[in-house]
Amino acid sequence: MPPSVPSPSRRVARILRTSLFAQVACALVLGIVVGKLWPDVATDLQPLGDGFTRLIKTIISPLVFCVVVVGIAKAGDLKAFGRIGLKALIWFEVASTLALIIGLVAANVVQPGSGMNVDPSTLNTSAVDAKTGGGSLPSTTEFIVNAIPTSFIGAFAENELLQVLILACLVGAALLHLGHTKVPQVLPAIEQAQEIIFAVVGFIMRLAPIAVFGAMAVLIGQYGLGVIETYAKLIILCYAAAAFFIVLLAVALKMVTGLSLWKFLRYIREEMLLALGTASTESVMPRVMQKLRKAGARDDAVGLVLPTGYSFNLDGASLYLSIGTLFISQAVGVDLSLSQQITVVLVLMLTSKGMAGIPGSAFLALSATASSLGAIPAGAVALLLGVDRIMDSMRVVTNLLGNCVAVFAVSRWEGALDTDKAKRVLDGEIVPTADDDAGDPTATEAPGAGASETPVGSDPDDKLAGVPAQSAKEPAPEVS
């Protein structure tokens, strides 16, 4: 007898039960419906998204520390690690500056704020103060000094990624200096801790649909859909500029590594949807780090480039800041000269680097830029209060893809990328499993080569978030 075909309802139920992507997508739609129909109820759901983000943040610092230490120790070359860091900073500066320039050109061509004729004196600047908490962006000197840890435990307690990176580099260098004979138990212990952290990530990710539902309901409940009509021109411009920038990223990735950004986007579609729903790239950092390692990028490159990019490579934020600056100047009737617009780029090149983790950082950066020009009233920044949250999706997607492309590009530049494995993973020829770590000894072959037909990343139970670290006794994977 031919095998029975499950009914459509059973197939839908199975997809909802096994696919994290489907669960998050349904939660996203449900959140929009609840936010639209019951806005008062929706605003009380804030703890759902905030709680998930807090859980993820608790494991980011120890995860970054473990991945970087293990990566340095196994790469066996501290100079190579230094080269990776330098090349990453060069990539970050070029990419974020390009994003700033694209934003300025787009805003000059489209003129999103022209014709608004806003009187700055009528704007409520107290709302901006409430958004920023009365804080300010650190100066360049303060930013550098703050990146230096004052306490080993404090860096983890305060979740200061740059400080954790410095500590991880020091510990990794010390392991290389002492060698495995003097401290034979340290590296295996760190690897085992990494295993535990990835298992915790797997547990937390099961709560992702609940977090997305709460975050989306709050967004729609607080701001509604009417804000989209009011700022339609600005919103469309920002998203179009981001799309153009992502196309440039795709071209750059193809030229440097031969990989397809669109296939990579499919590979991380669950993480991308979660980042969109929670408006946070931090919520997906652990999973993205793991998937980059699975796709052939070496541990030391992933551990250094991706976390550093969260502070230095905010491409989406750079686009938004440059467009936002010209938008508010046009809205209040201020015509910025070419020299003033060049000043905008120079100021934002500095202020955008200190934004990560600071409440209302976009408004602080815009206020600092307006003050440096002396032509735009600082209170005009309040014009963007109503639309800022709508821009989160654009910033999240662009920032995340920009950092992932940076990992692949810098890894390839340094010879720390297994290009053949990356292509096979992105093509679906290899389905990463719980036993498939940094090497490729037990990777599952895709359909047609005797493998399971489970799509890459489609099943939250595929243990992708609980992958054990590579054994200390195994050699580091070869790179092309």
Coordinates of C-alpha atoms in Angstrom, one line a residue:
M1 CA 0.0 0.0 0.0
P2 CA 1.3 3.5 -0.8
P3 CA 2.2 5.6 2.2
S4 CA -0.7 7.8 3.5
V5 CA -0.4 11.4 2.7
P6 CA -0.9 13.7 5.7
S7 CA -3.8 16.1 5.5
P8 CA -3.0 19.8 5.0
S9 CA -3.9 20.6 8.6
R10 CA -1.4 18.0 9.8
R11 CA 1.3 19.4 7.5
V12 CA 0.7 22.9 8.8
A13 CA 0.7 21.7 12.4
R14 CA 4.0 19.9 11.8
I15 CA 5.6 23.0 10.2
L16 CA 4.5 25.1 13.1
R17 CA 5.8 22.6 15.6
T18 CA 9.2 22.1 13.9
S19 CA 10.1 25.3 12.1
L20 CA 11.3 28.2 14.1
F21 CA 10.9 30.4 11.0
A22 CA 7.2 29.6 10.8
Q23 CA 6.7 30.1 14.5
V24 CA 8.4 33.5 14.5
A25 CA 6.5 34.6 11.3
C26 CA 3.2 33.7 12.9
A27 CA 4.1 35.5 16.1
L28 CA 5.0 38.6 14.0
V29 CA 1.6 38.6 12.3
L30 CA -0.3 37.9 15.5
G31 CA 1.6 40.7 17.2
I32 CA 0.6 43.2 14.5
V33 CA -3.1 42.1 14.9
V34 CA -3.1 42.4 18.6
G35 CA -1.3 45.8 18.5
K36 CA -3.8 47.1 16.0
L37 CA -7.0 45.8 17.6
W38 CA -6.1 46.1 21.3
P39 CA -3.4 48.8 21.7
D40 CA -4.0 49.2 25.4
V41 CA -3.4 45.5 26.0
A42 CA -0.4 45.5 23.6
T43 CA 1.6 48.1 25.5
D44 CA 1.5 45.8 28.6
L45 CA 3.4 43.1 26.6
Q46 CA 6.7 44.9 26.7
P47 CA 8.2 42.5 29.2
L48 CA 8.0 39.6 26.7
G49 CA 10.5 41.1 24.3
D50 CA 12.6 42.7 27.0
G51 CA 12.9 39.5 28.9
F52 CA 14.1 37.5 25.9
T53 CA 16.7 40.2 25.1
R54 CA 17.9 40.2 28.7
L55 CA 18.3 36.4 28.6
I56 CA 20.3 36.6 25.3
K57 CA 22.5 39.4 26.7
T58 CA 23.5 37.3 29.7
I59 CA 25.3 34.8 27.5
I60 CA 26.8 37.1 24.8
S61 CA 29.9 38.1 26.8
P62 CA 30.9 34.6 28.0
L63 CA 30.2 33.3 24.5
V64 CA 32.4 35.9 22.8
F65 CA 35.2 35.3 25.4
C66 CA 35.2 31.5 24.8
V67 CA 35.1 31.7 21.0
V68 CA 37.9 34.2 20.8
V69 CA 40.1 32.4 23.3
V70 CA 39.6 29.0 21.6
G71 CA 40.1 30.7 18.2
I72 CA 43.4 32.3 19.1
A73 CA 44.7 29.2 20.9
K74 CA 43.9 26.9 18.0
A75 CA 45.0 29.2 15.3
G76 CA 48.4 29.3 17.0
D77 CA 49.3 32.6 15.5
L78 CA 48.8 35.8 17.5
K79 CA 50.1 37.9 14.6
A80 CA 47.4 36.5 12.3
F81 CA 44.8 37.5 14.9
G82 CA 46.2 41.1 14.9
R83 CA 46.0 41.2 11.1
I84 CA 42.4 40.1 11.3
G85 CA 41.6 42.9 13.7
L86 CA 43.4 45.5 11.5
K87 CA 41.7 44.3 8.3
A88 CA 38.3 44.3 10.0
L89 CA 38.7 47.9 11.2
I90 CA 39.7 48.9 7.6
W91 CA 36.6 47.2 6.2
F92 CA 34.4 48.7 8.9
E93 CA 35.6 52.3 8.1
V94 CA 35.2 51.9 4.4
A95 CA 31.7 50.3 4.7
S96 CA 30.3 52.8 7.2
T97 CA 31.7 55.8 5.4
L98 CA 30.2 54.5 2.1
A99 CA 26.8 54.2 3.9
L100 CA 27.1 57.8 5.1
I101 CA 27.8 59.1 1.6
I102 CA 25.0 57.0 0.1
G103 CA 22.6 58.5 2.7
L104 CA 23.6 62.0 1.9
V105 CA 23.3 61.6 -1.8
A106 CA 19.9 60.0 -1.5
A107 CA 18.6 62.7 0.8
N108 CA 19.9 65.4 -1.6
V109 CA 18.2 63.8 -4.5
V110 CA 14.8 63.0 -2.9
Q111 CA 14.6 65.9 -0.5
P112 CA 12.4 64.0 2.1
G113 CA 11.9 67.0 4.4
S114 CA 11.3 69.7 1.8
G115 CA 8.0 71.6 2.0
M116 CA 7.4 70.8 5.7
N117 CA 8.3 74.3 6.9
V118 CA 8.5 73.3 10.5
D119 CA 9.0 76.0 13.2
P120 CA 11.6 74.4 15.6
S121 CA 10.2 76.5 18.5
T122 CA 6.9 74.5 18.4
L123 CA 8.7 71.2 18.9
N124 CA 8.7 69.4 22.3
T125 CA 12.4 68.8 22.9
S126 CA 11.6 67.2 26.4
A127 CA 10.6 64.1 24.5
V128 CA 14.1 63.8 23.1
D129 CA 15.6 64.2 26.6
A130 CA 13.3 61.4 27.8
K131 CA 14.4 59.2 24.9
T132 CA 18.1 59.7 25.6
G133 CA 17.9 59.8 29.4
G134 CA 19.9 63.0 29.4
G135 CA 23.0 61.1 28.3
S136 CA 25.6 61.9 25.8
L137 CA 27.9 60.1 23.4
P138 CA 31.4 59.5 24.5
S139 CA 34.2 61.5 22.9
T140 CA 36.8 59.5 20.9
T141 CA 39.2 59.6 23.8
E142 CA 36.5 58.4 26.2
F143 CA 35.4 55.7 23.8
I144 CA 39.0 54.3 23.6
V145 CA 39.6 54.5 27.4
N146 CA 36.2 52.9 28.1
A147 CA 37.2 50.0 25.9
I148 CA 40.0 49.2 28.4
P149 CA 38.7 47.0 31.3
T150 CA 39.2 48.0 34.9
S151 CA 38.0 44.7 36.2
F152 CA 37.9 41.2 34.8
I153 CA 34.6 40.4 36.3
G154 CA 33.2 43.9 35.7
A155 CA 33.6 43.6 31.9
F156 CA 31.3 40.6 31.9
A157 CA 28.9 42.0 34.5
E158 CA 28.4 45.2 32.5
N159 CA 28.3 43.3 29.2
E160 CA 31.1 45.5 27.7
L161 CA 31.9 43.6 24.5
L162 CA 35.1 45.5 23.6
Q163 CA 36.4 45.0 27.1
V164 CA 35.6 41.3 26.9
L165 CA 37.4 41.1 23.6
I166 CA 40.5 42.6 25.0
L167 CA 40.5 40.2 28.0
A168 CA 39.9 37.3 25.6
C169 CA 42.9 38.4 23.4
L170 CA 45.1 38.5 26.5
V171 CA 44.0 35.1 27.8
G172 CA 44.4 33.6 24.3
A173 CA 47.8 35.1 23.9
A174 CA 48.8 33.8 27.4
L175 CA 47.7 30.2 26.4
L176 CA 49.8 30.5 23.3
H177 CA 52.8 31.7 25.3
L178 CA 52.5 29.0 28.0
G179 CA 51.7 26.2 25.7
H180 CA 49.4 23.3 26.3
T181 CA 52.0 21.5 28.4
K182 CA 51.9 24.1 31.2
V183 CA 48.2 24.6 31.3
P184 CA 46.8 21.4 29.7
Q185 CA 43.3 21.7 31.3
V186 CA 42.5 25.3 30.6
L187 CA 41.7 25.1 26.9
P188 CA 39.5 22.0 27.2
A189 CA 37.6 23.7 30.1
I190 CA 36.9 26.8 28.0
E191 CA 35.7 24.6 25.2
Q192 CA 33.4 22.7 27.5
A193 CA 32.1 26.1 28.8
Q194 CA 31.4 27.0 25.2
E195 CA 29.4 23.8 24.7
I196 CA 27.3 24.7 27.7
I197 CA 26.7 28.3 26.5
F198 CA 25.6 27.0 23.0
A199 CA 23.2 24.6 24.8
V200 CA 21.7 27.5 26.8
V201 CA 21.3 29.4 23.5
G202 CA 19.2 26.5 22.2
F203 CA 16.9 26.7 25.2
I204 CA 16.5 30.4 25.0
M205 CA 15.7 30.4 21.3
R206 CA 12.6 28.4 22.0
L207 CA 11.2 31.5 23.5
A208 CA 11.8 33.6 20.4
P209 CA 8.2 33.5 19.0
I210 CA 6.9 34.8 22.3
A211 CA 9.5 37.7 22.3
V212 CA 8.6 38.6 18.7
F213 CA 4.9 38.6 19.5
G214 CA 5.4 40.9 22.4
A215 CA 7.8 43.3 20.7
M216 CA 5.6 43.7 17.6
A217 CA 2.4 44.2 19.5
V218 CA 4.1 47.0 21.6
L219 CA 5.4 48.7 18.4
I220 CA 2.0 48.7 16.7
G221 CA 0.1 49.5 19.9
Q222 CA 2.3 52.6 20.7
Y223 CA 2.8 54.0 17.3
G224 CA 0.0 52.6 15.2
L225 CA 0.1 52.4 11.4
G226 CA -0.7 56.1 10.8
V227 CA 2.9 57.2 11.4
I228 CA 3.8 55.4 8.2
E229 CA 1.5 57.7 6.2
T230 CA 2.9 60.9 7.8
Y231 CA 6.6 60.0 7.2
A232 CA 6.1 57.9 4.1
K233 CA 8.6 59.7 1.9
L234 CA 11.3 59.5 4.6
I235 CA 10.6 55.8 5.3
I236 CA 10.6 54.8 1.7
L237 CA 13.9 56.7 1.1
C238 CA 15.6 55.1 4.0
Y239 CA 14.5 51.6 3.1
A240 CA 15.4 52.2 -0.6
A241 CA 18.9 53.5 0.3
A242 CA 19.4 50.4 2.6
A243 CA 18.3 48.1 -0.2
F244 CA 20.8 49.7 -2.5
F245 CA 23.6 49.4 0.1
I246 CA 22.7 45.7 0.6
V247 CA 23.0 45.2 -3.2
L248 CA 26.5 46.7 -3.0
L249 CA 27.3 44.3 -0.1
A250 CA 26.1 41.4 -2.3
V251 CA 28.4 42.5 -5.1
A252 CA 31.3 42.9 -2.7
L253 CA 30.8 39.5 -1.1
K254 CA 30.6 37.9 -4.5
M255 CA 33.8 39.6 -5.7
V256 CA 35.8 38.9 -2.6
T257 CA 34.6 35.4 -1.7
G258 CA 32.5 34.1 -4.5
L259 CA 29.6 33.6 -2.1
S260 CA 26.0 34.6 -2.6
L261 CA 24.5 37.0 -0.1
W262 CA 20.9 35.9 -1.0
K263 CA 21.8 32.3 -0.2
F264 CA 23.3 33.4 3.0
L265 CA 20.2 35.4 3.8
R266 CA 18.2 32.2 3.4
Y267 CA 20.6 30.4 5.6
I268 CA 20.1 32.8 8.5
R269 CA 16.4 33.6 7.7
E270 CA 15.3 32.5 11.2
E271 CA 17.8 34.8 12.9
M272 CA 16.9 37.7 10.5
L273 CA 13.2 37.4 11.2
L274 CA 13.9 37.3 15.0
A275 CA 16.1 40.4 14.8
L276 CA 13.4 42.1 12.8
G277 CA 10.7 41.2 15.4
T278 CA 12.7 42.2 18.4
A279 CA 14.4 45.2 16.7
S280 CA 17.8 44.0 18.1
T281 CA 20.8 42.4 16.5
E282 CA 22.1 41.4 19.9
S283 CA 19.2 38.9 20.2
V284 CA 20.7 36.8 17.4
M285 CA 24.4 37.3 17.9
P286 CA 25.1 33.9 19.4
R287 CA 23.2 32.0 16.7
V288 CA 24.8 34.1 13.9
M289 CA 28.2 33.5 15.3
Q290 CA 27.6 29.8 15.3
K291 CA 26.2 29.7 11.8
L292 CA 29.2 31.7 10.5
R293 CA 31.5 29.1 12.0
K294 CA 29.4 26.3 10.4
A295 CA 29.7 28.1 7.1
G296 CA 33.5 27.8 7.0
A297 CA 34.7 30.9 8.8
R298 CA 37.4 30.2 11.3
D299 CA 36.7 30.7 15.0
D300 CA 39.2 33.5 15.6
A301 CA 37.8 35.5 12.7
V302 CA 34.2 35.1 13.7
G303 CA 35.0 35.8 17.4
L304 CA 36.8 39.0 16.6
V305 CA 35.1 40.5 13.6
L306 CA 31.4 40.0 14.4
P307 CA 31.4 41.4 18.0
T308 CA 33.7 44.3 17.0
G309 CA 31.4 45.1 14.2
Y310 CA 28.6 45.7 16.7
S311 CA 30.5 48.8 17.8
F312 CA 32.4 49.9 14.7
N313 CA 30.3 48.8 11.7
L314 CA 26.8 50.2 12.1
D315 CA 26.0 50.6 8.4
G316 CA 22.3 50.8 8.8
A317 CA 22.6 53.4 11.6
S318 CA 25.1 55.4 9.4
L319 CA 22.5 55.5 6.5
Y320 CA 19.8 56.6 8.9
L321 CA 21.9 59.3 10.5
S322 CA 23.0 60.9 7.3
I323 CA 19.5 60.9 5.8
G324 CA 18.0 62.0 9.1
T325 CA 20.4 65.0 9.4
L326 CA 19.4 66.3 6.0
F327 CA 15.7 65.5 6.6
I328 CA 15.6 67.7 9.7
S329 CA 17.6 70.5 8.0
Q330 CA 15.2 70.5 5.0
A331 CA 12.1 70.3 7.3
V332 CA 13.2 73.5 9.2
G333 CA 14.2 75.3 6.0
V334 CA 18.0 75.1 6.4
D335 CA 20.0 74.6 3.2
L336 CA 23.3 72.9 4.0
S337 CA 26.2 73.8 1.8
L338 CA 28.6 71.2 0.4
S339 CA 31.2 72.0 3.0
Q340 CA 28.6 71.6 5.8
Q341 CA 27.6 68.2 4.4
I342 CA 31.2 67.1 4.4
T343 CA 31.3 68.2 8.0
V344 CA 28.2 66.0 8.6
V345 CA 30.1 63.0 7.2
L346 CA 33.2 63.7 9.3
V347 CA 31.2 64.2 12.5
L348 CA 29.1 61.1 11.9
M349 CA 32.2 59.0 11.2
L350 CA 33.2 59.6 14.8
T351 CA 29.8 59.7 16.6
S352 CA 28.5 56.6 14.9
K353 CA 31.3 54.5 16.4
G354 CA 30.3 55.2 20.0
M355 CA 26.5 54.5 19.6
A356 CA 26.3 50.8 20.6
G357 CA 24.5 50.1 23.8
I358 CA 23.6 53.8 24.6
P359 CA 19.9 54.6 25.0
G360 CA 18.6 56.9 22.3
S361 CA 22.0 56.9 20.7
A362 CA 20.6 57.9 17.3
F363 CA 19.2 61.1 18.8
L364 CA 22.4 61.8 20.6
A365 CA 24.4 61.5 17.4
L366 CA 21.9 63.7 15.5
S367 CA 22.0 66.3 18.2
A368 CA 25.8 66.3 18.2
T369 CA 25.9 66.7 14.5
A370 CA 23.4 69.5 14.5
S371 CA 25.4 71.3 17.2
S372 CA 28.6 70.9 15.3
L373 CA 27.1 72.6 12.2
G374 CA 25.6 75.4 14.2
A375 CA 22.9 75.9 11.5
I376 CA 20.3 73.3 12.6
P377 CA 18.4 73.9 15.8
A378 CA 19.1 71.0 18.2
G379 CA 15.4 70.8 19.0
A380 CA 14.6 69.8 15.4
V381 CA 15.8 66.3 16.2
A382 CA 12.4 65.8 17.8
L383 CA 10.9 65.5 14.3
L384 CA 12.2 62.0 14.1
L385 CA 10.7 60.8 17.4
G386 CA 7.6 59.4 15.7
V387 CA 9.4 57.5 13.0
D388 CA 12.6 56.3 14.8
R389 CA 11.1 53.0 15.9
I390 CA 9.9 52.3 12.3
M391 CA 13.5 52.6 11.1
D392 CA 14.7 49.9 13.4
S393 CA 13.9 47.1 10.9
M394 CA 16.1 48.9 8.3
R395 CA 18.9 49.4 10.7
V396 CA 18.8 45.9 12.1
V397 CA 18.9 44.2 8.6
T398 CA 21.6 46.4 7.2
N399 CA 23.8 46.3 10.4
L400 CA 23.5 42.5 10.6
L401 CA 24.2 41.8 7.0
G402 CA 27.0 44.3 6.9
N403 CA 28.7 42.6 9.8
C404 CA 28.2 39.1 8.4
V405 CA 29.7 40.2 5.0
A406 CA 32.6 41.7 6.9
V407 CA 33.3 38.3 8.6
F408 CA 33.3 36.5 5.3
A409 CA 35.4 39.1 3.5
V410 CA 38.0 39.6 6.3
S411 CA 38.2 35.8 6.7
R412 CA 38.8 35.3 3.0
W413 CA 41.3 38.2 3.0
E414 CA 43.3 36.5 5.9
G415 CA 42.9 32.9 4.5
A416 CA 40.6 32.0 7.4
L417 CA 37.6 30.9 5.3
D418 CA 36.9 27.5 3.9
T419 CA 35.3 28.7 0.8
D420 CA 34.3 25.3 -0.6
K421 CA 32.6 24.4 2.7
A422 CA 30.8 27.8 2.7
K423 CA 29.4 27.3 -0.8
R424 CA 28.2 23.8 0.0
V425 CA 26.5 24.9 3.2
L426 CA 24.8 27.9 1.5
D427 CA 23.8 25.7 -1.4
G428 CA 22.2 23.3 1.0
E429 CA 24.6 20.5 0.1
I430 CA 25.7 20.3 3.7
V431 CA 23.1 20.4 6.5
P432 CA 25.0 21.3 9.7
T433 CA 24.2 18.9 12.6
A434 CA 25.0 18.7 16.2
D435 CA 28.1 16.7 15.4
D436 CA 29.4 19.1 12.7
D437 CA 31.6 21.6 14.4
A438 CA 34.5 23.6 13.1
G439 CA 35.6 20.8 10.8
D440 CA 33.4 18.8 8.4
P441 CA 33.9 15.2 9.5
T442 CA 30.2 14.3 10.0
A443 CA 28.3 16.9 8.0
T444 CA 25.0 15.6 6.6
E445 CA 24.8 15.4 2.9
A446 CA 21.9 17.2 1.3
P447 CA 19.1 15.5 -0.6
G448 CA 20.5 13.7 -3.6
A449 CA 23.6 12.7 -1.7
G450 CA 21.9 10.5 0.9
A451 CA 20.9 13.1 3.4
S452 CA 17.8 14.2 5.2
E453 CA 15.6 16.6 3.4
T454 CA 15.4 19.1 6.3
P455 CA 16.2 22.5 4.9
V456 CA 19.2 24.3 6.5
G457 CA 18.1 26.2 9.6
S458 CA 14.4 25.3 9.3
D459 CA 14.1 23.2 12.4
P460 CA 14.7 24.6 15.9
D461 CA 15.3 21.0 17.0
D462 CA 18.1 20.4 14.6
K463 CA 20.4 21.3 17.5
L464 CA 22.1 23.9 15.5
A465 CA 22.1 26.1 18.6
G466 CA 23.6 23.4 20.7
V467 CA 26.7 22.4 18.8
P468 CA 29.6 21.2 20.9
A469 CA 32.9 23.0 20.5
Q470 CA 35.7 21.3 18.6
S471 CA 37.8 19.0 20.7
A472 CA 41.2 20.4 21.8
K473 CA 42.8 17.2 20.5
E474 CA 41.5 17.8 17.0
P475 CA 43.5 19.9 14.6
A476 CA 42.2 23.2 13.4
P477 CA 40.2 23.0 10.1
E478 CA 42.1 23.6 6.9
V479 CA 41.3 26.8 5.1
S480 CA 41.5 27.5 1.4

